[in-house]
Amino acid sequence: NNQKLLNNSKYDQKKNIILIDRSRYLQAIESSVVSVALANSLNYNLYVFTDRLKENIIKIYEKFGIKKFYYIFSYSFFLNKIKLFFLTFLNLIILIIKLNLKSQKFEWLINKSKINGYEIGDLIYDTYVRSNNSFLKPKIDLKFLKILFSSIFRLLKIEKLIEKIQPKLIICCTEAYAHNEGITIRIALKKNIKVLRVHSQPDSISLEKCSKKKILYGDKNLI
């Protein structure tokens, strides 16, 4: 029943907002409300980064009038992204070699590793250990390599898109894990692009500013 609230006629191609889809229905609705309101009031162009191609989650964004989508990761993309696949594979090999040279592999990955100049090792580790009890005995296995590969691919692709779109603002719903949101935030903060996280309460929606200090020291660093 939505009335497609986004005013597509006022786009200024030099002023852009990127909304990062988390593929959860309630957060898609909340982040759409916030992003469309900001885009309309500021006369900004609105893009969505997502992994979903043809699913109900996309219909939610479309109901708000959002039309511009960039699809970030799918194994099928490798067929027409040969250069990106090669660069991902090259970075993967380099990182694995460095990992194997370290006595404390995962400590180095979390605290000191960089991929293309960006620190996302902690995101990769968190994604790896969050399922199947992998935190009990972390190792460089097939599961870890798949996460590492997809993380590098996302990083390289998102960095290229951000350079193309030149956003003034990023809207996200979480800062965690080596998926589109966590990786986009790290890229944006390094490039000094403002990042706002949609924070949902039982009776309200608020926005929190993401910062390098918050990433480094945690959510309660001021306390």
C-alpha angles and dihedrals in degrees: 000000000000117000098221094254099192112105101220094179095072099060118145105195091210093057115063141167123201118206114197113216116222093186095236117124102224092045091047089056094044095046091046091054091051097041096046091048091052094044092051096045094045096035090236129157113246126216131177125213111206145151093215117099108177110003139120090259089068091051089061092058091044090053087061090053097258110150107163115086132168116197109215112185136020129134088231089064090072090076092067100024099065096146092049091046090052093049090048092050092047092052089046092055093047092050093047091051091051091047092053091052092058123086091207098041102175095039087057091046092053100041109026113016122109131190114203087339096309128113107226100134093110090053091051092049093047090051091049098049098041094085141040092019090280090153090072094068112002115197141160097267134145092277091054092047092052091051091046092050095048091046093053091045091051092047095052094044096045092047090053092048093049090052088051099044097036094204122203092202140024121205118199140161100214141017096207135105134013096284130108096289100047093044095045090052092054091050093045096049092050089052091047094244114153114251124196124189120210107231116196123210127179091257105022149024120232137178125234124194115234117220140182089244091054091050092048101043104023139251096301098042094127091057 
